[in-house]
Short mmCIF file of C-alpha atoms in Angstrom, two decimals:
data_model
loop_
_atom_site.label_atom_id
_atom_site.label_comp_id
_atom_site.label_asym_id
_atom_site.label_seq_id
_atom_site.Cartn_x
_atom_site.Cartn_y
_atom_site.Cartn_z
CA UNK G 38 10.01 -4.31 4.98
CA UNK G 39 12.54 -6.67 3.54
CA UNK G 40 14.70 -8.64 5.91
CA UNK G 41 13.60 -6.41 8.70
CA UNK G 42 12.02 -8.87 11.07
CA UNK G 43 13.52 -7.39 14.23
CA UNK G 44 13.29 -3.72 13.26
CA UNK G 45 9.63 -2.61 12.75
CA UNK G 46 8.75 0.98 11.79
CA UNK G 47 7.43 2.61 14.97
CA UNK G 48 4.14 4.58 15.18
CA UNK G 49 4.91 7.90 16.95
CA UNK G 50 1.47 8.31 18.44
CA UNK G 51 2.03 5.55 21.02
CA UNK G 52 5.87 5.27 20.90
CA UNK G 53 7.46 4.62 24.28
CA UNK G 54 11.11 5.63 24.30
CA UNK G 55 13.14 3.29 26.48
CA UNK G 56 16.77 2.86 27.24
CA UNK G 57 16.76 -0.33 25.27
CA UNK G 58 15.75 1.45 22.15
CA UNK G 59 18.81 3.71 22.24
CA UNK G 60 17.26 6.25 19.90
CA UNK G 61 19.37 9.31 19.26
CA UNK G 62 17.92 12.49 17.95
CA UNK G 63 19.97 15.08 16.07
CA UNK G 64 18.75 18.54 15.17
CA UNK G 65 19.47 19.32 11.53
CA UNK G 66 18.31 21.81 8.96
CA UNK G 67 16.77 21.04 5.66
CA UNK G 68 17.28 23.58 2.86
CA UNK G 69 14.76 24.08 0.10
CA UNK G 70 15.67 22.47 -3.26
CA UNK G 71 16.86 24.56 -6.07
CA UNK G 72 14.39 25.70 -8.76
CA UNK G 73 14.17 23.77 -12.00
CA UNK G 74 13.43 20.15 -12.11
CA UNK G 75 11.18 20.23 -8.92
CA UNK G 76 9.02 23.43 -9.07
CA UNK G 77 6.38 21.92 -6.91
CA UNK G 78 8.94 21.64 -3.99
CA UNK G 79 10.72 25.03 -4.30
CA UNK G 80 8.80 26.71 -1.57
CA UNK G 81 9.78 24.31 1.13
CA UNK G 82 10.62 26.35 4.17
CA UNK G 83 13.84 25.92 6.20
CA UNK G 84 12.82 23.94 9.30
CA UNK G 85 14.35 21.84 11.98
CA UNK G 86 14.24 18.04 11.41
CA UNK G 87 14.61 15.31 13.99
CA UNK G 88 16.96 12.67 12.68
CA UNK G 89 16.41 9.23 14.21
CA UNK G 90 19.00 6.56 14.58
CA UNK G 91 18.36 2.93 15.33
CA UNK G 92 21.91 2.60 16.55
CA UNK G 93 22.74 -0.36 14.25
CA UNK G 94 26.10 -1.99 15.05
CA UNK G 95 28.79 -2.35 12.42
CA UNK G 96 28.91 -5.67 10.62
CA UNK G 97 31.25 -8.29 12.06
CA UNK G 98 31.87 -9.50 8.48
CA UNK G 99 34.31 -6.88 7.35
CA UNK G 100 35.81 -6.82 3.85
CA UNK G 101 39.27 -7.64 5.18
CA UNK G 102 37.98 -10.71 6.91
CA UNK G 103 35.99 -11.88 3.86
CA UNK G 104 39.04 -11.48 1.60
CA UNK G 105 41.06 -13.55 3.99
CA UNK G 106 38.74 -16.55 3.68
CA UNK G 107 40.81 -19.39 2.17
CA UNK G 108 39.76 -20.74 -1.24
CA UNK G 109 41.18 -24.22 -2.08
CA UNK G 110 41.76 -24.35 -5.81
CA UNK G 111 40.39 -27.49 -7.43
CA UNK G 112 43.01 -30.25 -7.53
CA UNK G 113 43.09 -32.14 -10.80
CA UNK G 114 42.73 -35.52 -9.06
CA UNK G 115 39.64 -34.27 -7.18
CA UNK G 116 38.08 -33.00 -10.41
CA UNK G 117 38.79 -36.30 -12.08
CA UNK G 118 37.37 -38.23 -9.16
CA UNK G 119 34.22 -36.09 -9.17
CA UNK G 120 33.73 -37.03 -12.78
CA UNK G 121 34.12 -40.67 -12.09
CA UNK G 122 31.77 -40.71 -9.16
CA UNK G 123 29.16 -38.69 -11.03
CA UNK G 124 29.10 -41.26 -13.68
CA UNK G 125 28.74 -44.08 -11.13
CA UNK G 126 25.89 -42.39 -9.34
CA UNK G 127 24.09 -41.70 -12.60
CA UNK G 128 24.36 -45.44 -13.46
CA UNK G 129 22.82 -46.27 -10.01
CA UNK G 130 19.70 -44.18 -10.75
CA UNK G 131 19.32 -45.70 -14.23
CA UNK G 132 19.69 -49.29 -12.94
CA UNK G 133 16.56 -50.97 -14.15
CA UNK G 134 16.82 -54.08 -11.88
CA UNK G 135 16.67 -51.96 -8.68
CA UNK G 136 13.53 -52.45 -6.73
CA UNK G 137 11.23 -49.41 -6.30
CA UNK G 138 11.88 -49.09 -2.52
CA UNK G 139 15.66 -48.86 -2.98
CA UNK G 140 15.45 -46.49 -5.95
CA UNK G 141 13.10 -44.11 -4.00
CA UNK G 142 15.54 -44.16 -1.03
CA UNK G 143 18.47 -43.53 -3.40
CA UNK G 144 16.79 -40.49 -5.02
CA UNK G 145 15.80 -39.10 -1.63
CA UNK G 146 19.41 -39.53 -0.29
CA UNK G 147 20.81 -37.87 -3.45
CA UNK G 148 18.51 -34.83 -3.04
CA UNK G 149 19.21 -34.46 0.74
CA UNK G 150 23.00 -34.75 0.08
CA UNK G 151 22.66 -31.68 -2.13
CA UNK G 152 23.81 -33.34 -5.32
CA UNK G 153 20.43 -33.72 -7.05
CA UNK G 154 21.19 -30.85 -9.37
CA UNK G 155 23.78 -33.14 -11.11
CA UNK G 156 21.22 -35.74 -11.95
CA UNK G 157 18.02 -33.87 -12.95
CA UNK G 158 17.51 -35.87 -16.15
CA UNK G 159 18.18 -39.22 -14.50
CA UNK G 160 15.85 -38.48 -11.60
CA UNK G 161 13.11 -37.18 -13.87
CA UNK G 162 13.39 -40.33 -15.98
CA UNK G 163 13.10 -42.59 -12.98
CA UNK G 164 10.10 -40.74 -11.56
CA UNK G 165 8.44 -40.66 -14.93
CA UNK G 166 8.70 -44.38 -15.04
CA UNK G 167 7.19 -44.72 -11.59
CA UNK G 168 4.40 -42.32 -12.25
CA UNK G 169 3.46 -44.18 -15.44
CA UNK G 170 2.76 -47.37 -13.36
CA UNK G 171 1.58 -45.67 -10.24
CA UNK G 172 -1.51 -47.93 -9.78
CA UNK G 173 0.61 -51.05 -9.97
CA UNK G 174 3.05 -49.59 -7.43
CA UNK G 175 0.18 -48.87 -5.01
CA UNK G 176 -0.85 -52.47 -5.21
CA UNK G 177 2.69 -53.70 -4.68
CA UNK G 178 3.28 -51.48 -1.71
CA UNK G 179 -0.24 -51.16 -0.34
CA UNK G 180 0.72 -52.08 3.21
CA UNK G 181 3.93 -49.97 3.31
CA UNK G 182 2.94 -46.45 4.45
CA UNK G 183 6.67 -45.41 4.54
CA UNK G 184 7.24 -46.12 0.80
CA UNK G 185 3.89 -44.81 -0.32
CA UNK G 186 4.53 -41.52 1.56
CA UNK G 187 8.00 -41.31 0.16
CA UNK G 188 6.79 -41.99 -3.35
CA UNK G 189 4.12 -39.32 -2.90
CA UNK G 190 6.60 -36.71 -1.53
CA UNK G 191 9.12 -37.20 -4.37
CA UNK G 192 6.59 -37.21 -7.18
CA UNK G 193 4.74 -34.11 -5.95
CA UNK G 194 7.95 -32.40 -5.14
CA UNK G 195 8.94 -32.84 -8.77
CA UNK G 196 5.64 -31.45 -10.13
CA UNK G 197 3.71 -34.66 -10.74
CA UNK G 198 -0.02 -34.53 -10.03
CA UNK G 199 -0.63 -37.18 -7.44
CA UNK G 200 -3.92 -37.32 -5.56
CA UNK G 201 -4.08 -37.45 -1.75
CA UNK G 202 -6.33 -40.48 -2.23
CA UNK G 203 -3.19 -42.55 -2.35
CA UNK G 204 -3.35 -42.55 1.44
CA UNK G 205 -6.95 -43.73 1.76
CA UNK G 206 -5.76 -47.34 1.99
CA UNK G 207 -4.30 -46.44 5.36
CA UNK G 208 -7.65 -45.29 6.84
CA UNK G 209 -10.19 -47.37 8.76
CA UNK G 210 -13.93 -47.66 8.14
CA UNK G 211 -14.52 -44.42 10.05
CA UNK G 212 -12.19 -42.44 7.79
CA UNK G 213 -9.43 -42.07 10.40
CA UNK G 214 -5.84 -43.23 9.96
CA UNK G 215 -5.44 -46.80 11.27
CA UNK G 216 -4.20 -47.06 14.85
CA UNK G 217 -1.56 -49.64 13.91
CA UNK G 218 0.41 -46.85 12.26
CA UNK G 219 0.97 -45.15 15.58
CA UNK G 220 3.77 -47.48 16.45
CA UNK G 221 5.53 -47.43 13.03
CA UNK G 222 7.80 -44.51 13.58
CA UNK G 223 9.56 -44.66 10.23
CA UNK G 224 6.18 -44.63 8.45
CA UNK G 225 4.95 -41.85 10.64
CA UNK G 226 8.00 -39.69 9.78
CA UNK G 227 7.53 -40.36 6.06
CA UNK G 228 3.81 -39.57 6.20
CA UNK G 229 4.58 -36.44 8.22
CA UNK G 230 7.08 -35.10 5.67
CA UNK G 231 4.62 -35.86 2.80
CA UNK G 232 1.84 -33.90 4.55
CA UNK G 233 3.74 -30.62 4.08
CA UNK G 234 3.23 -30.88 0.31
CA UNK G 235 -0.49 -30.43 0.77
CA UNK G 236 -2.47 -27.80 -1.21
CA UNK G 237 -5.56 -25.98 -0.15
CA UNK G 238 -8.50 -28.24 0.49
CA UNK G 239 -6.63 -31.51 0.96
CA UNK G 240 -8.19 -32.64 4.19
CA UNK G 241 -6.57 -36.08 4.12
CA UNK G 242 -3.07 -34.59 4.20
CA UNK G 243 -4.09 -32.13 6.94
CA UNK G 244 -5.39 -35.03 8.99
CA UNK G 245 -2.19 -36.96 8.27
CA UNK G 246 -0.19 -34.03 9.66
CA UNK G 247 -2.19 -33.83 12.85
CA UNK G 248 -2.14 -37.62 13.25
CA UNK G 249 1.65 -37.91 12.81
CA UNK G 250 2.51 -34.89 14.95
CA UNK G 251 0.46 -36.33 17.77
CA UNK G 252 1.96 -39.83 17.70
CA UNK G 253 5.57 -38.60 17.01
CA UNK G 254 5.33 -36.30 20.08
CA UNK G 255 4.09 -39.28 22.08
CA UNK G 256 7.09 -41.29 20.83
CA UNK G 257 9.45 -38.61 22.09
CA UNK G 258 7.68 -38.44 25.49
CA UNK G 259 6.97 -42.06 26.18
CA UNK G 260 9.20 -44.36 24.20
CA UNK G 261 11.88 -46.31 25.89
CA UNK G 262 13.62 -46.92 22.59
CA UNK G 263 17.35 -46.64 22.93
CA UNK G 264 17.63 -45.62 19.30
CA UNK G 265 18.93 -42.09 19.90
CA UNK G 266 19.48 -41.42 16.23
CA UNK G 267 15.76 -42.04 15.47
CA UNK G 268 14.75 -39.85 18.37
CA UNK G 269 17.01 -37.05 16.99
CA UNK G 270 15.42 -37.42 13.52
CA UNK G 271 11.91 -37.15 15.01
CA UNK G 272 12.73 -34.18 17.14
CA UNK G 273 14.42 -32.29 14.31
CA UNK G 274 11.50 -33.09 11.87
CA UNK G 275 8.95 -31.82 14.38
CA UNK G 276 10.97 -28.62 14.80
CA UNK G 277 11.26 -28.03 11.04
CA UNK G 278 10.00 -30.36 8.24
CA UNK G 279 12.13 -31.02 5.20
CA UNK G 280 9.96 -28.83 3.09
CA UNK G 281 10.70 -25.77 5.18
CA UNK G 282 14.46 -26.19 5.56
CA UNK G 283 17.17 -24.11 3.97
CA UNK G 284 18.47 -26.68 1.59
CA UNK G 285 22.22 -26.07 1.79
CA UNK G 286 22.25 -26.06 5.61
CA UNK G 287 20.27 -29.30 5.64
CA UNK G 288 22.79 -30.81 3.26
CA UNK G 289 25.70 -30.14 5.60
CA UNK G 290 23.86 -31.85 8.45
CA UNK G 291 22.62 -34.69 6.33
CA UNK G 292 26.14 -35.59 5.13
CA UNK G 293 27.11 -36.37 8.75
CA UNK G 294 23.87 -38.27 9.31
CA UNK G 295 24.18 -40.31 6.08
CA UNK G 296 27.76 -41.33 6.95
CA UNK G 297 26.43 -43.17 10.06
CA UNK G 298 23.68 -45.01 8.14
CA UNK G 299 24.06 -48.80 8.00
CA UNK G 300 22.96 -48.86 4.35
CA UNK G 301 25.17 -45.92 3.40
CA UNK G 302 26.64 -46.06 -0.16
CA UNK G 303 30.23 -45.08 0.07
CA UNK G 304 30.59 -43.77 -3.51
CA UNK G 305 27.52 -41.54 -2.93
CA UNK G 306 28.92 -40.14 0.29
CA UNK G 307 32.27 -39.50 -1.28
CA UNK G 308 30.82 -37.59 -4.20
CA UNK G 309 28.53 -35.51 -1.87
CA UNK G 310 31.62 -34.56 0.22
CA UNK G 311 33.73 -33.53 -2.74
CA UNK G 312 30.85 -31.70 -4.37
CA UNK G 313 30.01 -29.83 -1.16
CA UNK G 314 33.55 -28.55 -0.77
CA UNK G 315 33.72 -27.60 -4.46
CA UNK G 316 30.47 -25.58 -4.14
CA UNK G 317 31.69 -23.94 -0.86
CA UNK G 318 34.74 -22.65 -2.83
CA UNK G 319 32.37 -21.18 -5.46
CA UNK G 320 30.46 -19.33 -2.64
CA UNK G 321 33.71 -17.96 -1.19
CA UNK G 322 34.74 -16.59 -4.56
CA UNK G 323 31.42 -14.98 -5.04
CA UNK G 324 31.35 -13.52 -1.53
CA UNK G 325 34.79 -11.97 -2.05
CA UNK G 326 33.70 -10.43 -5.33
CA UNK G 327 30.54 -8.90 -3.98
CA UNK G 328 32.30 -7.75 -0.80
CA UNK G 329 34.88 -5.86 -2.91
CA UNK G 330 32.01 -4.24 -4.80
CA UNK G 331 30.20 -3.26 -1.62
CA UNK G 332 33.35 -1.90 -0.04
CA UNK G 333 34.28 0.16 -3.12
CA UNK G 334 30.71 1.40 -3.45
CA UNK G 335 31.11 3.10 -0.03
CA UNK G 336 27.46 3.17 1.04
CA UNK G 337 28.36 1.49 4.33
CA UNK G 338 30.55 4.65 4.98
CA UNK G 339 28.41 7.33 3.52
CA UNK G 340 25.17 6.05 5.15
CA UNK G 341 26.42 5.34 8.72
CA UNK G 342 22.82 5.18 10.04
CA UNK G 343 22.05 2.25 7.78
CA UNK G 344 22.52 -1.49 8.37
CA UNK G 345 25.51 -3.19 6.77
CA UNK G 346 24.01 -6.61 6.01
CA UNK G 347 26.04 -7.80 2.96
CA UNK G 348 26.85 -11.20 4.37
CA UNK G 349 23.29 -11.80 5.48
CA UNK G 350 21.95 -10.82 2.04
CA UNK G 351 24.35 -13.15 0.34
CA UNK G 352 23.46 -16.08 2.59
CA UNK G 353 19.78 -15.37 2.09
CA UNK G 354 20.22 -15.84 -1.60
CA UNK G 355 22.27 -18.99 -1.19
CA UNK G 356 19.36 -20.31 0.80
CA UNK G 357 17.03 -20.60 -2.19
CA UNK G 358 19.45 -20.52 -5.25
CA UNK G 359 22.38 -22.70 -4.26
CA UNK G 360 23.33 -24.35 -7.52
CA UNK G 361 26.72 -23.25 -8.93
CA UNK G 362 25.15 -22.35 -12.25
CA UNK G 363 23.11 -19.57 -10.56
CA UNK G 364 26.19 -17.46 -9.73
CA UNK G 365 25.05 -14.48 -11.72
CA UNK G 366 21.64 -14.57 -10.02
CA UNK G 367 23.18 -14.73 -6.57
CA UNK G 368 25.45 -11.78 -7.08
CA UNK G 369 22.64 -9.67 -8.60
CA UNK G 370 20.34 -10.50 -5.80
CA UNK G 371 22.87 -9.78 -3.10
CA UNK G 372 23.40 -6.35 -4.58
CA UNK G 373 19.69 -5.70 -4.90
CA UNK G 374 18.99 -6.83 -1.33
CA UNK G 375 21.86 -4.62 -0.10
CA UNK G 376 20.22 -1.64 -1.75
CA UNK G 377 16.90 -2.62 -0.36
CA UNK G 378 18.36 -2.61 3.21
CA UNK G 379 20.09 0.80 2.73
CA UNK G 380 17.05 2.43 1.12
CA UNK G 381 14.74 0.94 3.70
CA UNK G 382 16.75 2.65 6.44
CA UNK G 383 16.76 5.93 4.46
CA UNK G 384 12.97 5.90 4.60
CA UNK G 385 12.55 4.25 8.00
CA UNK G 386 15.26 5.96 10.07
CA UNK G 387 16.88 8.98 8.63
CA UNK G 388 15.17 10.89 5.81
CA UNK G 389 12.77 13.73 6.33
CA UNK G 390 9.42 13.59 4.54
CA UNK G 391 10.52 16.35 2.01
CA UNK G 392 13.76 14.50 1.29
CA UNK G 393 11.95 11.16 0.79
CA UNK G 394 9.55 12.81 -1.63
CA UNK G 395 12.47 14.06 -3.70
CA UNK G 396 14.19 10.67 -3.64
CA UNK G 397 11.10 8.89 -4.71
CA UNK G 398 10.57 11.35 -7.64
CA UNK G 399 14.28 10.84 -8.64
CA UNK G 400 13.94 7.08 -8.79
CA UNK G 401 10.66 7.46 -10.72
CA UNK G 402 12.31 9.62 -13.28
CA UNK G 403 15.52 7.54 -13.40
CA UNK G 404 17.72 10.39 -14.52
CA UNK G 405 21.19 10.86 -13.17
CA UNK G 406 20.92 14.69 -13.40
CA UNK G 407 18.36 14.57 -10.63
CA UNK G 408 21.03 14.02 -7.96
CA UNK G 409 21.64 17.77 -7.85
CA UNK G 410 18.22 18.09 -6.25
CA UNK G 411 19.03 15.65 -3.48
CA UNK G 412 20.80 15.96 -0.11
CA UNK G 413 24.35 14.76 -0.19
CA UNK G 414 23.71 11.48 1.53
CA UNK G 415 20.91 10.63 -0.95
CA UNK G 416 23.02 11.55 -4.01
CA UNK G 417 25.46 8.64 -3.52
CA UNK G 418 22.64 6.30 -2.62
CA UNK G 419 20.64 7.17 -5.82
CA UNK G 420 23.68 7.20 -8.08
CA UNK G 421 24.89 3.78 -6.76
CA UNK G 422 21.41 2.33 -7.38
CA UNK G 423 21.18 3.85 -10.75
CA UNK G 424 24.62 2.54 -11.94
CA UNK G 425 24.26 -0.91 -10.50
CA UNK G 426 20.82 -1.44 -12.00
CA UNK G 427 21.86 -0.14 -15.42
CA UNK G 428 24.96 -2.35 -15.30
CA UNK G 429 22.89 -5.49 -14.78
CA UNK G 430 20.42 -4.48 -17.57
CA UNK G 431 23.46 -3.81 -19.83
CA UNK G 432 24.87 -7.35 -19.35
CA UNK G 433 21.59 -8.92 -20.11
CA UNK G 434 21.12 -6.73 -23.16
CA UNK G 435 24.67 -7.63 -24.27
CA UNK G 436 24.13 -11.36 -23.73
CA UNK G 437 20.56 -11.86 -24.80
CA UNK G 438 19.37 -8.71 -26.57
CA UNK G 439 16.55 -7.96 -24.16
CA UNK G 440 16.05 -4.73 -22.37
CA UNK G 441 15.11 -5.55 -18.75
CA UNK G 442 15.73 -2.00 -17.42
CA UNK G 443 12.12 -0.88 -17.47
CA UNK G 444 11.09 -3.84 -15.34
CA UNK G 445 13.88 -3.30 -12.76
CA UNK G 446 13.32 0.43 -12.79
CA UNK G 447 9.64 -0.08 -12.24
CA UNK G 448 10.22 -2.46 -9.30
CA UNK G 449 12.43 0.10 -7.57
CA UNK G 450 9.98 2.89 -8.23
CA UNK G 451 7.10 0.83 -6.80
CA UNK G 452 9.21 -0.01 -3.65
CA UNK G 453 10.17 3.65 -3.01
CA UNK G 454 6.52 4.71 -3.46
CA UNK G 455 5.34 2.10 -0.93
CA UNK G 456 8.11 3.24 1.50
CA UNK G 457 6.93 6.88 1.06
CA UNK G 458 3.34 5.88 1.88
CA UNK G 459 4.51 4.38 5.14
CA UNK G 460 6.63 7.42 5.88
CA UNK G 461 3.60 9.70 5.41
CA UNK G 462 1.63 7.51 7.76
CA UNK G 463 4.37 7.77 10.31
CA UNK G 464 4.59 11.56 9.87
CA UNK G 465 0.87 11.96 10.42
CA UNK G 466 0.68 9.42 13.25
CA UNK G 467 -1.87 7.56 11.07
CA UNK G 468 -2.75 4.00 11.75
CA UNK G 469 -3.89 2.46 8.42
CA UNK G 470 -6.61 -0.10 8.17
CA UNK G 471 -5.56 -3.75 7.76
CA UNK G 472 -6.64 -3.53 4.15
CA UNK G 473 -4.59 -0.32 3.49
CA UNK G 474 -1.57 -1.89 5.22
CA UNK G 475 -1.81 -5.07 3.17
CA UNK G 476 -2.37 -3.25 -0.14
CA UNK G 477 0.79 -1.18 0.44
CA UNK G 478 2.64 -3.82 2.48
CA UNK G 479 3.11 -6.40 -0.17
CA UNK G 480 5.08 -3.83 -2.12
CA UNK G 481 7.06 -2.40 0.84
CA UNK G 482 8.12 -5.98 1.62
CA UNK G 483 10.29 -5.75 -1.44
CA UNK G 484 9.46 -9.28 -2.63
CA UNK G 485 8.49 -7.87 -6.08
CA UNK G 486 12.05 -6.45 -6.37
CA UNK G 487 13.67 -9.88 -5.57
CA UNK G 488 11.29 -11.75 -7.90
CA UNK G 489 11.68 -9.18 -10.74
CA UNK G 490 15.41 -9.79 -10.67
CA UNK G 491 14.81 -13.57 -10.57
CA UNK G 492 12.50 -13.33 -13.54
CA UNK G 493 14.60 -11.04 -15.64
CA UNK G 494 17.85 -13.04 -15.02
CA UNK G 495 16.28 -16.40 -15.70
CA UNK G 496 18.62 -18.46 -17.99
CA UNK G 497 15.97 -19.21 -20.57
CA UNK G 498 14.33 -15.81 -20.63
CA UNK G 499 12.55 -14.84 -23.89
CA UNK G 500 11.01 -11.66 -25.09
CA UNK G 501 7.55 -13.17 -24.78
CA UNK G 502 8.35 -13.96 -21.10
CA UNK G 503 9.20 -10.25 -20.56
CA UNK G 504 5.92 -9.18 -22.29
CA UNK G 505 3.97 -11.28 -19.81
CA UNK G 506 5.73 -9.54 -16.92
CA UNK G 507 4.20 -6.11 -17.78
CA UNK G 508 2.23 -6.34 -14.59
CA UNK G 509 3.17 -8.29 -11.52
CA UNK G 510 1.79 -11.88 -11.80
CA UNK G 511 -0.48 -13.12 -8.96
CA UNK G 512 2.32 -15.33 -7.78
CA UNK G 513 4.46 -12.25 -7.10
CA UNK G 514 1.63 -10.44 -5.30
CA UNK G 515 0.53 -13.32 -3.09
CA UNK G 516 3.95 -14.58 -2.09
CA UNK G 517 4.86 -11.03 -1.09
CA UNK G 518 1.67 -10.78 0.82
CA UNK G 519 2.50 -13.92 2.77
CA UNK G 520 6.01 -12.59 3.45
CA UNK G 521 4.49 -9.39 4.76
CA UNK G 522 2.22 -11.13 7.11
CA UNK G 523 4.90 -13.42 8.41
CA UNK G 524 7.22 -10.39 8.85
CA UNK G 525 4.64 -8.38 10.72
CA UNK G 526 3.65 -11.32 12.90
CA UNK G 527 7.35 -11.88 13.77
CA UNK G 528 7.91 -8.27 14.67
CA UNK G 529 4.74 -8.28 16.77
CA UNK G 530 6.07 -11.23 18.90
CA UNK G 531 9.36 -9.51 19.40
CA UNK G 532 7.58 -6.27 20.47
CA UNK G 533 5.61 -8.21 23.00
CA UNK G 534 8.87 -9.06 24.76
CA UNK G 535 10.76 -5.76 24.20
CA UNK G 536 7.93 -3.38 25.04
CA UNK G 537 8.59 -1.41 21.87
CA UNK G 538 5.94 -0.15 19.52
CA UNK G 539 4.52 -2.71 17.04
CA UNK G 540 3.95 -2.75 13.36
CA UNK G 541 0.75 -1.57 11.69
CA UNK G 542 -0.29 -5.21 11.77
CA UNK G 543 -0.18 -5.29 15.59
CA UNK G 544 -1.86 -1.93 15.84
CA UNK G 545 -4.78 -3.19 13.67
CA UNK G 546 -5.12 -6.27 15.96
CA UNK G 547 -5.30 -4.06 19.03
CA UNK G 548 -7.72 -1.65 17.43
CA UNK G 549 -10.35 -4.45 17.11
CA UNK G 550 -9.99 -5.44 20.75
CA UNK G 551 -7.47 -8.18 20.45
CA UNK G 552 -3.92 -8.16 21.63
CA UNK G 553 -0.83 -10.31 20.92
CA UNK G 554 0.73 -9.35 24.24
#
């Protein structure tokens, strides 16, 4: 389930309770719901329920601490200086006399310094110009693998269709990459980073990745080069390529690295530092706002068995939507992910099967009157979700005139239904087939909730866009499927070390005679 790498849902049939698990069991009584809205459930008998607890620790990021974070108000001279530097950097990109090599390195530095969002038009114009004369550029730089790979990475990263054949000039008559590249570390690094923008079936880029990884590792092992900075670049790239990094964290590191570059542009560095600090202040203000919301909501207090992961949920959102203009999206996503975490724990840890059925039906009907049929701890959870979701839909309706509530409500309903399926599997000690697990798991991963919010809160949303979102697009389904597989594989590796029970994914692996242990 969402953001739940280290806490898989155990399967009771083979569960081994250990001291490390620290599972507490509390004997409680479930009363049958009242008659009326749920006649199908009115004959539930009073029975004892074993309440589990994963013993989650309180968050170290308390509201008082978050509210104490200092926010430096923008000083007029800094704002004025930012405007001046922005104009200067824009002129650098537009400079027509700059050679292609320098312009590519400038654009790459601007993006890694985290200020590319200021110059989207200028960068697009420069890349458009390069793409229009791509064949000429290939001839001019045919022996420069570093520049060709950088050109390929920037063009493809901005959506230009560039063939992998651009690298054929660096292959020998046998179709392998030329051996003389093995000692060109800067070119190897550039080609390595470009290879991570491959799409399915691009054998040349897959070969480039294998070729560069092999020789870059050899460089780390065998090279007597005293260039520690280059060795650090290589080691960090092999650990995590640029295409996989969280952009804002990389920006913070790259600012320090760029400052040490011999060809560093002082005005570019100054602008990056001022902008980084300004954006950090934006994040602090947002975090204070959403922390007050979460504290006043009271779920952290009313659902003591649940994880309090507000800070993690906010930083998760910053990781892929860092631009200041996306403030509304970040706040909405943080709230949505906080509800996902809480509801996940209701289904995974605390709720009885009968209670979970009632909660799922309440979310499906989306009626505030249904809270009377729910246990007390579920009432505040449902009402908080109901009000927060309606508030977001109201703001969009007020601003744009579109009703996004049916789409958000549908996403929450599908999530709860998927959670309920897994709860029933758990209750019956049923191990689903891999196909069953994936069909349900892409929904229980909650990716469709996050992406529904992203879609419905898009700045340029139109009614036609909403009409196309009646059913989840393939992009939503398959990205959620990938997240599910990565999540289950991650929990399986953790379980191998902790001796706890694995996910359905691991159980399916073992059921066919293979083990991850």
